[in-house]
Amino acid sequence: MFAQQIINAISLGGVYALLALGLAIVFSIVGLINFAHGELMTLSGYALLAALVFGLPFPLAVLVAVSCGALAAVAMERIAFRPMRGASVTSLLLTSFAVSSLLKVVFQNGISARPQAVAMPGWMTGAFSFGDFTIGVGPSISIVVSALALILLETFLRRSVTGTAMRAAAEDFDVVRLMGIPASRIIATAFLLSGLLAGLAAMLWVAQRASVDPLMGFTPVLKAFIAAVVGGLGSLPGAVAGGFLLGIIEVLLQATLPAAIAPYRDAIVLSGVIAVLLLRPQGLIPAVRVQRS
Amino acid sequence: MLSVEGLKIRYGEVEAVRRVDLTVESGEILALVGANGAGKSSTLGAIAGLVRVAAGKVVFEGVDITGLAPEVVARKGVALVPEGRRIFASLTVADNLRLGGAVHQPAAEARLREEEMLELFPILRRYYRAKGGNLSGGEQQMLAIARALMGKPRMILLDEPSLGLAPQLIDTVFDLIAELRRKGMTILLVEQNVALALEIADRAVVLANGEVVLSGTAKELASSDLVRQAYLGA
Ligand SMILES: Nc1ncnc2c1ncn2[C@@H]1O[C@H](COP(=O)(O)OP(=O)(O)OP(=O)(O)O)[C@@H](O)[C@H]1O
Ligand SMILES: [Mg+2]
């Protein structure tokens, strides 16, 4: 039982980490908290549903769904944010709110306000047993996928020129441009990565719940936002640490709180968040950013 | 090679540069000097595309580059080493250099170029794997210059390379600038240390309150009364 809880905690933490990382990548480059990040996740969920309805084999459907998240993020930047280049952060925030609301309405009216069942393959809901332990296949896959995504992303950011340029741009974007590296390439890549991560998170989320609804992305992205702030807004290692921390605390509280106080779980978690921020206002692992007058 | 005509720069209501005209000939060092706030950095920023031009023209190798994005100006062969160096502190020396040469040449050429830079700046080889932020001020200045040179620019804009350096290091940096010039690089040098700047430059332009107040050969300026009184403390 305890082993299963640990696995659940890491698996939920992994989903939060992927989402928080997507928010942090965009924030570190553009200074924008993309409130429409949750809708990228929802959109990938519907894309998975549609691909399965069209009869695509499951792995292919997942590929289509994740790509849809990534493409939607790039399109969002092109259509909504690029024309606002140079606008104040407040205008960007409002724009992202608008995009988020618009997409929700489209999902509600264009598809349905009610949850749609997604036919996940049967083996996903199975479990392994080792002696006394039973561990769910779904959460285990979720952990492996999150870990792989984190390793791949880290490799991209460390090894590739564009990844290195993104780390540099988080510090000092103007100087990256002075090196001849186009701003639009860096920004588009940031959105592409955030969309990929949102798409992956959506797959893991849907795998646990087997349904999609227009508000699907809201709660996990809210949690991811909290995780990103706790970790240190704009800091990528911080986002990952914050995501895992939040996921683990949530699951452990869920498992250990007496029934009478269980409904206050989120309040307890948020109090913890406030405590962390009082002690470390810059978050657990603060972002490096050049301060200029 | 570069000409700036009637340049005007505004920050909101403030007119930081009123009217600057200057030309830099191929292969020379032009020193741009003046008091704090005279508009030197703004002028370099405008040439490099970082600062918006309110009026006037910037022409490089016969092409109007006014108002182009910094990445476009960089690709045309103009590199700015900004004031305060602004190396990427969280990146290694190797990564700082890599970004400098990333878009200007194929990867194999960039590696050769990097080797040249490590020959020119042995200190960077020593700290190749160190984070840029851990280097001393002088080492960071070397890195900033090397990073700009990685892109094989035809012209380099240096903004106060001596700022905050120990006298001995200043000599090293200036020897290097002279060496670059000997190799045919065109240089626009902004410098607070007017004596040093006039020693190394071919010609110089003096800015005050966003306007050119004096220009001529470095020799002429070094012996002019205005410059001697205002900047050389004589
Ligand atoms: N981003 C900015 N916003 C508002 N005002 C600015 C900005 N940058 C520069 N200024 C103002 O423009 C004027 C010229 O500044 P600039 O940095 O070009 O001078 P400078 O000659 O390089 O000075 P220094 O020797 O101190 O580096 C100054 O009065 C400065 O306060
Ligand atoms: Mg200056």
XYZ file of C-alpha atoms and ligand atoms in Angstrom:
559
model
C 0.000 0.000 0.000
C 2.761 2.369 0.998
C 4.798 1.524 -2.112
C 1.756 2.268 -4.235
C 1.361 5.664 -2.558
C 4.981 6.522 -3.249
C 4.536 5.597 -6.884
C 1.355 7.678 -7.087
C 3.100 10.611 -5.447
C 6.053 10.548 -7.845
C 3.750 10.049 -10.792
C 1.582 13.050 -9.882
C 4.711 15.060 -9.092
C 6.061 14.191 -12.534
C 2.951 15.565 -14.227
C 3.169 18.773 -12.205
C 6.869 18.992 -12.986
C 6.257 18.729 -16.753
C 3.584 21.413 -16.601
C 5.573 23.686 -14.304
C 8.563 23.298 -16.596
C 6.480 24.386 -19.584
C 5.314 27.485 -17.727
C 8.848 28.216 -16.529
C 10.449 27.877 -19.976
C 8.098 30.440 -21.480
C 8.369 32.688 -18.435
C 12.158 32.575 -18.423
C 12.304 33.765 -22.019
C 9.295 36.030 -22.531
C 8.458 37.038 -18.948
C 4.899 35.831 -19.500
C 2.867 33.470 -17.344
C 0.859 31.730 -19.983
C -2.577 31.260 -18.487
C -3.602 29.386 -21.618
C -1.150 26.594 -20.775
C -3.991 24.546 -19.299
C -5.917 24.812 -22.555
C -2.918 23.376 -24.422
C -3.251 20.391 -22.146
C -7.015 20.158 -22.704
C -6.539 20.480 -26.445
C -4.087 17.575 -26.469
C -6.635 15.547 -24.506
C -9.304 16.171 -27.123
C -6.805 15.444 -29.877
C -6.149 12.057 -28.289
C -9.879 11.410 -28.068
C -10.372 12.369 -31.712
C -7.421 10.301 -32.919
C -8.727 7.231 -31.081
C -12.259 7.820 -32.388
C -10.787 7.946 -35.910
C -9.358 4.515 -35.192
C -5.654 5.335 -34.991
C -3.618 2.799 -33.039
C -2.920 4.007 -29.503
C 0.792 4.923 -29.853
C 0.073 6.866 -33.025
C -2.863 8.623 -31.381
C -0.592 9.697 -28.527
C 1.955 11.003 -31.019
C -0.747 12.990 -32.834
C -2.114 14.365 -29.563
C 1.257 15.504 -28.230
C 2.139 17.078 -31.578
C -1.176 18.930 -31.500
C -0.239 20.426 -28.125
C 3.138 21.545 -29.472
C 1.726 22.977 -32.695
C -1.066 24.745 -30.830
C 1.491 26.377 -28.545
C 3.513 27.608 -31.523
C 0.355 28.844 -33.237
C -0.718 30.587 -30.048
C 2.570 32.463 -29.947
C 2.319 33.416 -33.626
C -1.278 34.543 -33.547
C -1.772 35.957 -30.071
C 1.586 36.883 -28.583
C 3.894 37.826 -31.446
C 1.786 40.806 -32.533
C 2.100 41.980 -28.908
C 5.931 41.907 -28.958
C 7.188 44.816 -26.925
C 3.882 45.246 -25.101
C 3.827 45.391 -21.308
C 3.721 42.208 -19.273
C 0.217 43.128 -18.116
C -1.034 43.227 -21.713
C 0.566 39.850 -22.351
C -1.096 38.410 -19.262
C -4.472 39.747 -20.358
C -3.893 38.298 -23.812
C -3.165 34.891 -22.342
C -6.333 35.113 -20.228
C -8.299 35.966 -23.345
C -6.815 33.042 -25.271
C -7.565 30.738 -22.362
C -11.216 31.837 -22.083
C -11.695 31.677 -25.827
C -10.415 28.113 -26.038
C -12.588 27.016 -23.107
C -15.665 28.400 -24.851
C -14.667 26.658 -28.057
C -14.300 23.338 -26.200
C -17.611 23.798 -24.369
C -19.666 24.861 -27.361
C -17.793 23.094 -30.126
C -17.483 19.741 -28.354
C -19.441 19.491 -25.114
C -19.368 20.869 -21.617
C -19.626 17.304 -20.324
C -16.674 14.967 -19.891
C -16.036 12.639 -22.825
C -14.821 9.133 -22.120
C -11.477 8.228 -23.680
C -10.992 4.542 -24.416
C -7.598 3.805 -22.879
C -6.042 0.425 -23.630
C -6.875 -2.161 -20.964
C -3.259 -2.866 -19.972
C -2.944 0.703 -18.705
C -5.210 -0.034 -15.772
C -3.396 -3.260 -14.856
C -0.907 -3.716 -12.051
C 2.367 -5.511 -11.369
C 2.828 -7.499 -8.231
C 6.128 -8.136 -6.505
C 5.471 -10.370 -3.544
C 3.349 -8.203 -1.286
C 3.573 -5.074 -3.400
C 1.129 -4.159 -6.116
C 2.035 -1.284 -8.377
C -0.241 0.225 -11.014
C 0.933 0.162 -14.627
C -0.460 3.658 -15.313
C 1.487 5.493 -12.593
C 4.647 3.530 -13.438
C 4.431 4.529 -17.094
C 3.792 8.078 -15.989
C 7.016 8.102 -13.963
C 9.055 6.652 -16.822
C 7.621 9.122 -19.327
C 8.227 12.118 -17.053
C 11.774 11.011 -16.352
C 12.520 10.495 -20.047
C 11.027 13.874 -20.923
C 13.135 15.596 -18.278
C 16.312 13.867 -19.454
C 15.631 14.695 -23.108
C 14.860 18.304 -22.301
C 17.979 18.644 -20.190
C 20.058 17.166 -23.008
C 18.507 19.551 -25.506
C 19.127 22.576 -23.300
C 22.728 21.557 -22.562
C 23.881 20.195 -25.881
C 22.126 21.930 -28.747
C 22.918 25.454 -29.865
C 19.276 26.490 -29.637
C 18.988 25.019 -26.146
C 22.129 26.818 -25.033
C 20.806 30.016 -26.576
C 17.596 29.554 -24.599
C 19.484 29.276 -21.326
C 21.415 32.376 -22.318
C 18.257 34.230 -23.325
C 16.754 33.567 -19.906
C 19.700 35.538 -18.553
C 20.095 38.276 -21.135
C 17.947 38.089 -24.250
C 19.388 41.182 -25.947
C 22.904 39.796 -25.914
C 21.711 36.545 -27.482
C 20.343 38.644 -30.329
C 23.674 40.468 -30.580
C 25.183 37.048 -31.337
C 22.992 36.980 -34.447
C 20.534 34.439 -33.050
C 16.982 35.412 -34.038
C 14.636 36.295 -31.188
C 11.757 34.635 -33.014
C 13.580 31.296 -33.119
C 14.176 31.338 -29.364
C 10.616 32.335 -28.534
C 9.045 29.842 -30.932
C 11.182 27.061 -29.465
C 10.167 28.034 -25.925
C 6.500 27.751 -26.877
C 7.091 24.536 -28.822
C 8.717 22.923 -25.793
C 6.012 24.161 -23.439
C 3.360 22.735 -25.775
C 5.161 19.389 -26.005
C 5.353 19.206 -22.219
C 1.680 20.174 -21.860
C 0.768 17.500 -24.418
C 2.750 14.836 -22.569
C 1.241 15.891 -19.250
C -2.206 15.653 -20.833
C -1.518 12.059 -21.907
C -0.464 11.117 -18.381
C -3.447 12.928 -16.889
C -5.965 11.312 -19.246
C -4.363 7.915 -18.745
C -5.290 8.097 -15.046
C -8.825 9.363 -15.587
C -9.917 8.052 -19.003
C -11.919 11.205 -19.744
C -11.531 14.706 -21.151
C -13.545 17.809 -20.344
C -13.192 21.502 -21.259
C -11.789 22.421 -17.844
C -9.396 19.469 -17.680
C -6.272 21.624 -17.779
C -7.330 24.104 -15.139
C -6.520 22.360 -11.874
C -3.235 20.700 -12.843
C -1.911 23.908 -14.400
C -2.936 25.910 -11.345
C -0.950 23.417 -9.269
C 1.917 23.627 -11.721
C 1.884 27.388 -11.434
C 2.141 27.070 -7.665
C 4.957 24.565 -8.133
C 6.792 26.950 -10.456
C 6.472 29.801 -7.967
C 7.623 27.640 -5.063
C 10.545 26.404 -7.123
C 11.509 29.934 -8.163
C 9.631 31.448 -11.073
C 11.593 31.142 -14.299
C 14.013 28.612 -12.843
C 13.806 25.280 -14.653
C 15.334 23.102 -11.933
C 13.079 24.978 -9.518
C 9.980 24.104 -11.547
C 10.882 20.416 -11.514
C 11.657 20.426 -7.790
C 8.469 22.359 -7.040
C 6.377 19.994 -9.167
C 7.634 16.859 -7.482
C 7.413 18.424 -4.053
C 3.815 19.488 -4.569
C 2.755 16.143 -6.039
C 4.388 14.177 -3.248
C 2.953 16.349 -0.483
C -0.533 16.176 -1.988
C -0.570 12.413 -2.272
C 0.977 11.841 1.127
C -1.508 14.185 2.799
C -4.322 12.489 0.920
C -3.149 9.139 2.231
C -2.412 10.132 5.806
C -4.885 12.868 6.736
C -7.771 11.716 8.928
C -11.090 11.780 7.071
C -12.285 14.781 9.065
C -9.554 17.117 7.807
C -9.056 15.561 4.364
C -11.216 18.246 2.654
C -8.719 20.845 3.868
C -5.857 19.191 2.009
C -5.425 21.984 -0.536
C -5.621 24.618 2.184
C -2.847 22.830 4.072
C -0.724 22.560 0.929
C -1.215 26.249 0.145
C -0.292 27.243 3.688
C 2.919 25.297 3.179
C 3.498 27.178 -0.073
C 3.052 30.512 1.689
C 5.473 29.410 4.396
C 8.084 28.469 1.783
C 7.685 31.828 0.050
C 7.976 33.713 3.334
C 11.254 31.950 4.012
C 12.523 32.031 0.444
C 10.743 34.742 -1.558
C 12.746 33.884 -4.677
C 11.670 30.235 -4.459
C 13.627 27.090 -3.672
C 16.046 27.414 -6.608
C 15.928 31.060 -7.757
C 16.255 31.897 -11.446
C 19.435 33.578 -12.674
C 18.593 36.821 -14.341
C 20.832 39.750 -15.060
C 19.717 42.828 -13.163
C 20.240 46.001 -15.123
C 19.138 49.502 -14.248
C 32.703 51.452 -43.854
C 30.169 52.746 -41.308
C 28.456 56.066 -41.360
C 25.999 57.526 -38.893
C 24.081 60.548 -40.115
C 21.945 62.892 -38.039
C 21.313 60.239 -35.387
C 18.688 61.109 -32.788
C 17.661 58.867 -29.896
C 14.866 59.422 -27.412
C 13.979 57.583 -24.220
C 10.435 58.781 -23.662
C 10.705 62.541 -23.297
C 14.452 62.495 -22.799
C 16.523 63.217 -25.879
C 19.650 61.204 -25.130
C 21.250 61.780 -28.540
C 20.368 64.973 -30.390
C 22.462 64.797 -33.468
C 25.434 62.556 -34.067
C 27.293 62.278 -37.341
C 30.321 60.081 -37.629
C 32.071 57.798 -40.075
C 34.447 54.930 -39.469
C 36.785 54.030 -42.320
C 37.710 50.456 -43.048
C 40.612 49.255 -40.891
C 40.760 52.209 -38.526
C 40.017 52.755 -34.880
C 37.611 55.587 -34.218
C 37.430 56.595 -30.566
C 34.145 57.976 -29.307
C 34.682 59.823 -26.055
C 32.667 62.051 -23.750
C 31.429 62.494 -20.213
C 28.983 60.161 -18.463
C 25.587 60.385 -20.067
C 26.893 62.015 -23.246
C 25.142 59.375 -25.338
C 28.015 57.077 -26.284
C 26.403 53.785 -25.339
C 23.117 54.889 -26.856
C 24.892 55.573 -30.135
C 26.502 52.120 -30.178
C 23.164 50.568 -29.220
C 21.461 52.320 -32.110
C 24.074 51.064 -34.573
C 23.709 47.514 -33.271
C 19.907 47.634 -33.429
C 19.305 47.425 -29.684
C 18.180 51.025 -29.280
C 15.410 52.574 -31.344
C 16.507 55.314 -33.720
C 14.232 58.375 -33.568
C 15.771 60.054 -36.612
C 18.812 59.730 -38.818
C 20.507 56.936 -40.673
C 23.051 54.187 -40.052
C 24.794 52.867 -43.158
C 27.180 49.892 -43.075
C 29.146 48.938 -46.187
C 26.740 50.962 -48.284
C 23.638 49.258 -46.886
C 21.109 51.171 -44.793
C 20.860 49.209 -41.532
C 18.802 51.774 -39.595
C 16.230 50.127 -37.374
C 17.163 46.541 -38.278
C 16.866 43.950 -35.500
C 20.094 43.272 -33.579
C 20.330 39.738 -34.939
C 20.163 41.068 -38.493
C 22.831 43.711 -37.894
C 25.044 41.053 -36.296
C 24.699 38.838 -39.355
C 25.781 41.716 -41.550
C 29.129 41.704 -39.756
C 28.841 44.285 -36.968
C 29.509 43.005 -33.443
C 28.827 44.959 -30.262
C 30.717 44.208 -27.061
C 28.280 45.883 -24.689
C 29.030 48.047 -21.705
C 29.502 45.945 -18.588
C 30.532 42.921 -20.742
C 27.253 41.071 -20.204
C 28.706 37.625 -20.602
C 26.315 34.773 -19.831
C 27.167 34.165 -16.189
C 25.464 30.787 -15.828
C 26.993 29.397 -19.019
C 30.498 27.993 -19.325
C 33.204 29.882 -21.184
C 32.863 27.208 -23.881
C 29.129 27.860 -24.262
C 29.594 31.625 -24.303
C 32.037 31.203 -27.193
C 29.806 28.712 -28.935
C 26.867 31.113 -28.989
C 29.102 33.860 -30.324
C 29.890 31.826 -33.427
C 26.725 29.793 -33.735
C 24.953 31.365 -36.674
C 27.854 32.874 -38.570
C 29.580 29.777 -39.919
C 29.289 26.014 -40.260
C 30.098 24.059 -37.084
C 33.504 22.866 -38.346
C 34.585 26.416 -39.081
C 33.293 27.573 -35.712
C 35.584 25.040 -34.028
C 38.583 26.393 -35.936
C 37.568 29.888 -35.017
C 37.270 28.893 -31.391
C 40.778 27.456 -31.507
C 42.032 30.809 -32.839
C 40.282 32.597 -29.997
C 41.814 30.283 -27.404
C 45.236 31.011 -28.930
C 44.557 34.719 -28.717
C 43.175 34.497 -25.159
C 45.020 31.676 -23.357
C 43.191 32.517 -20.145
C 39.950 31.326 -21.747
C 41.461 27.941 -22.455
C 42.390 27.662 -18.821
C 38.840 28.412 -17.690
C 37.166 26.718 -20.641
C 34.759 24.684 -18.472
C 34.238 27.356 -15.806
C 31.029 29.342 -15.520
C 31.351 32.801 -17.047
C 30.120 34.323 -13.805
C 33.111 32.940 -11.928
C 35.678 34.778 -14.049
C 37.269 37.998 -12.850
C 36.324 41.302 -14.474
C 39.315 41.252 -16.802
C 38.732 37.651 -17.812
C 35.098 38.442 -18.474
C 36.137 41.324 -20.711
C 38.390 38.968 -22.683
C 35.516 36.527 -22.946
C 33.131 39.248 -24.117
C 35.563 40.299 -26.845
C 36.340 36.721 -27.854
C 32.635 35.897 -27.972
C 32.031 38.833 -30.307
C 34.973 37.817 -32.504
C 33.631 34.248 -32.789
C 31.111 35.591 -35.298
C 33.923 36.827 -37.607
C 32.635 40.397 -37.654
C 34.090 42.915 -40.075
C 33.527 45.672 -37.586
C 33.497 45.644 -33.820
C 31.917 48.178 -31.455
C 33.612 48.192 -28.050
C 31.826 49.916 -25.174
C 34.250 50.840 -22.399
C 36.461 47.774 -22.456
C 38.628 49.191 -19.655
C 35.767 49.755 -17.225
C 36.550 48.337 -13.798
C 39.845 46.730 -14.800
C 43.156 46.964 -12.961
C 45.712 49.141 -14.832
C 47.777 46.145 -15.856
C 44.744 44.438 -17.349
C 43.775 47.625 -19.155
C 47.125 47.464 -20.942
C 46.478 43.872 -21.913
C 43.064 44.756 -23.323
C 44.405 47.732 -25.236
C 47.308 45.712 -26.652
C 44.721 43.297 -27.866
C 42.668 46.039 -29.499
C 45.795 47.294 -31.264
C 46.512 43.741 -32.383
C 43.006 43.375 -33.826
C 43.491 46.583 -35.742
C 46.779 45.351 -37.176
C 44.889 42.333 -38.440
C 42.555 44.664 -40.321
C 39.568 44.917 -38.012
C 37.532 48.112 -38.095
C 36.863 49.333 -34.571
C 34.566 51.888 -32.992
C 35.845 52.328 -29.459
C 33.918 54.040 -26.683
C 36.191 54.843 -23.791
C 36.199 56.885 -20.577
C 39.943 56.696 -20.426
C 40.475 59.390 -23.037
C 44.276 59.433 -22.865
C 44.472 55.737 -23.638
C 41.803 55.951 -26.299
C 43.606 58.752 -28.128
C 46.857 56.829 -27.948
C 45.443 53.856 -29.769
C 42.899 55.478 -32.103
C 43.391 56.914 -35.578
C 40.637 59.450 -35.243
C 38.291 60.518 -32.478
C 34.901 62.116 -31.945
C 33.968 63.946 -28.747
C 30.334 63.835 -27.656
C 28.698 66.147 -25.134
C 24.993 66.139 -24.318
C 24.171 63.999 -27.300
C 26.021 66.093 -29.842
C 29.395 65.963 -31.539
C 31.419 68.850 -30.185
C 34.779 68.005 -31.685
C 36.301 65.550 -34.093
C 39.599 65.013 -35.819
C 42.656 62.814 -35.825
C 43.631 61.392 -32.462
C 46.800 63.504 -32.534
C 44.897 66.719 -33.156
C 42.487 66.006 -30.338
C 45.177 65.001 -27.889
C 46.718 68.439 -28.314
C 43.465 70.423 -28.456
C 42.832 72.709 -25.491
C 39.254 71.573 -24.995
C 40.180 67.917 -24.767
C 43.245 68.579 -22.635
C 41.233 70.588 -20.118
C 38.045 68.568 -20.061
C 39.331 65.012 -20.402
C 43.065 64.804 -19.961
C 43.220 66.900 -16.821
C 45.988 69.107 -18.171
N 17.109 52.838 -21.224
C 17.147 54.141 -20.917
N 16.039 54.773 -20.484
C 16.056 56.093 -20.184
N 17.128 56.866 -20.283
C 18.265 56.306 -20.704
C 18.334 54.910 -21.035
N 19.594 54.633 -21.431
C 20.265 55.787 -21.338
N 19.483 56.787 -20.916
C 19.879 58.198 -20.729
O 20.416 58.659 -21.935
C 21.549 59.461 -21.727
C 22.730 58.901 -22.487
O 23.062 57.636 -21.929
P 24.224 56.732 -22.495
O 24.223 55.474 -21.710
O 24.125 56.642 -23.950
O 25.495 57.598 -22.095
P 27.024 57.209 -22.102
O 27.709 58.294 -22.843
O 27.221 55.840 -22.561
O 27.366 57.338 -20.548
P 28.383 56.468 -19.646
O 29.718 57.043 -19.873
O 27.903 56.738 -18.261
O 28.269 55.058 -20.038
C 21.767 59.493 -20.225
O 21.221 60.699 -19.740
C 20.988 58.322 -19.716
O 20.495 58.573 -18.428
Mg 27.904 54.136 -21.675
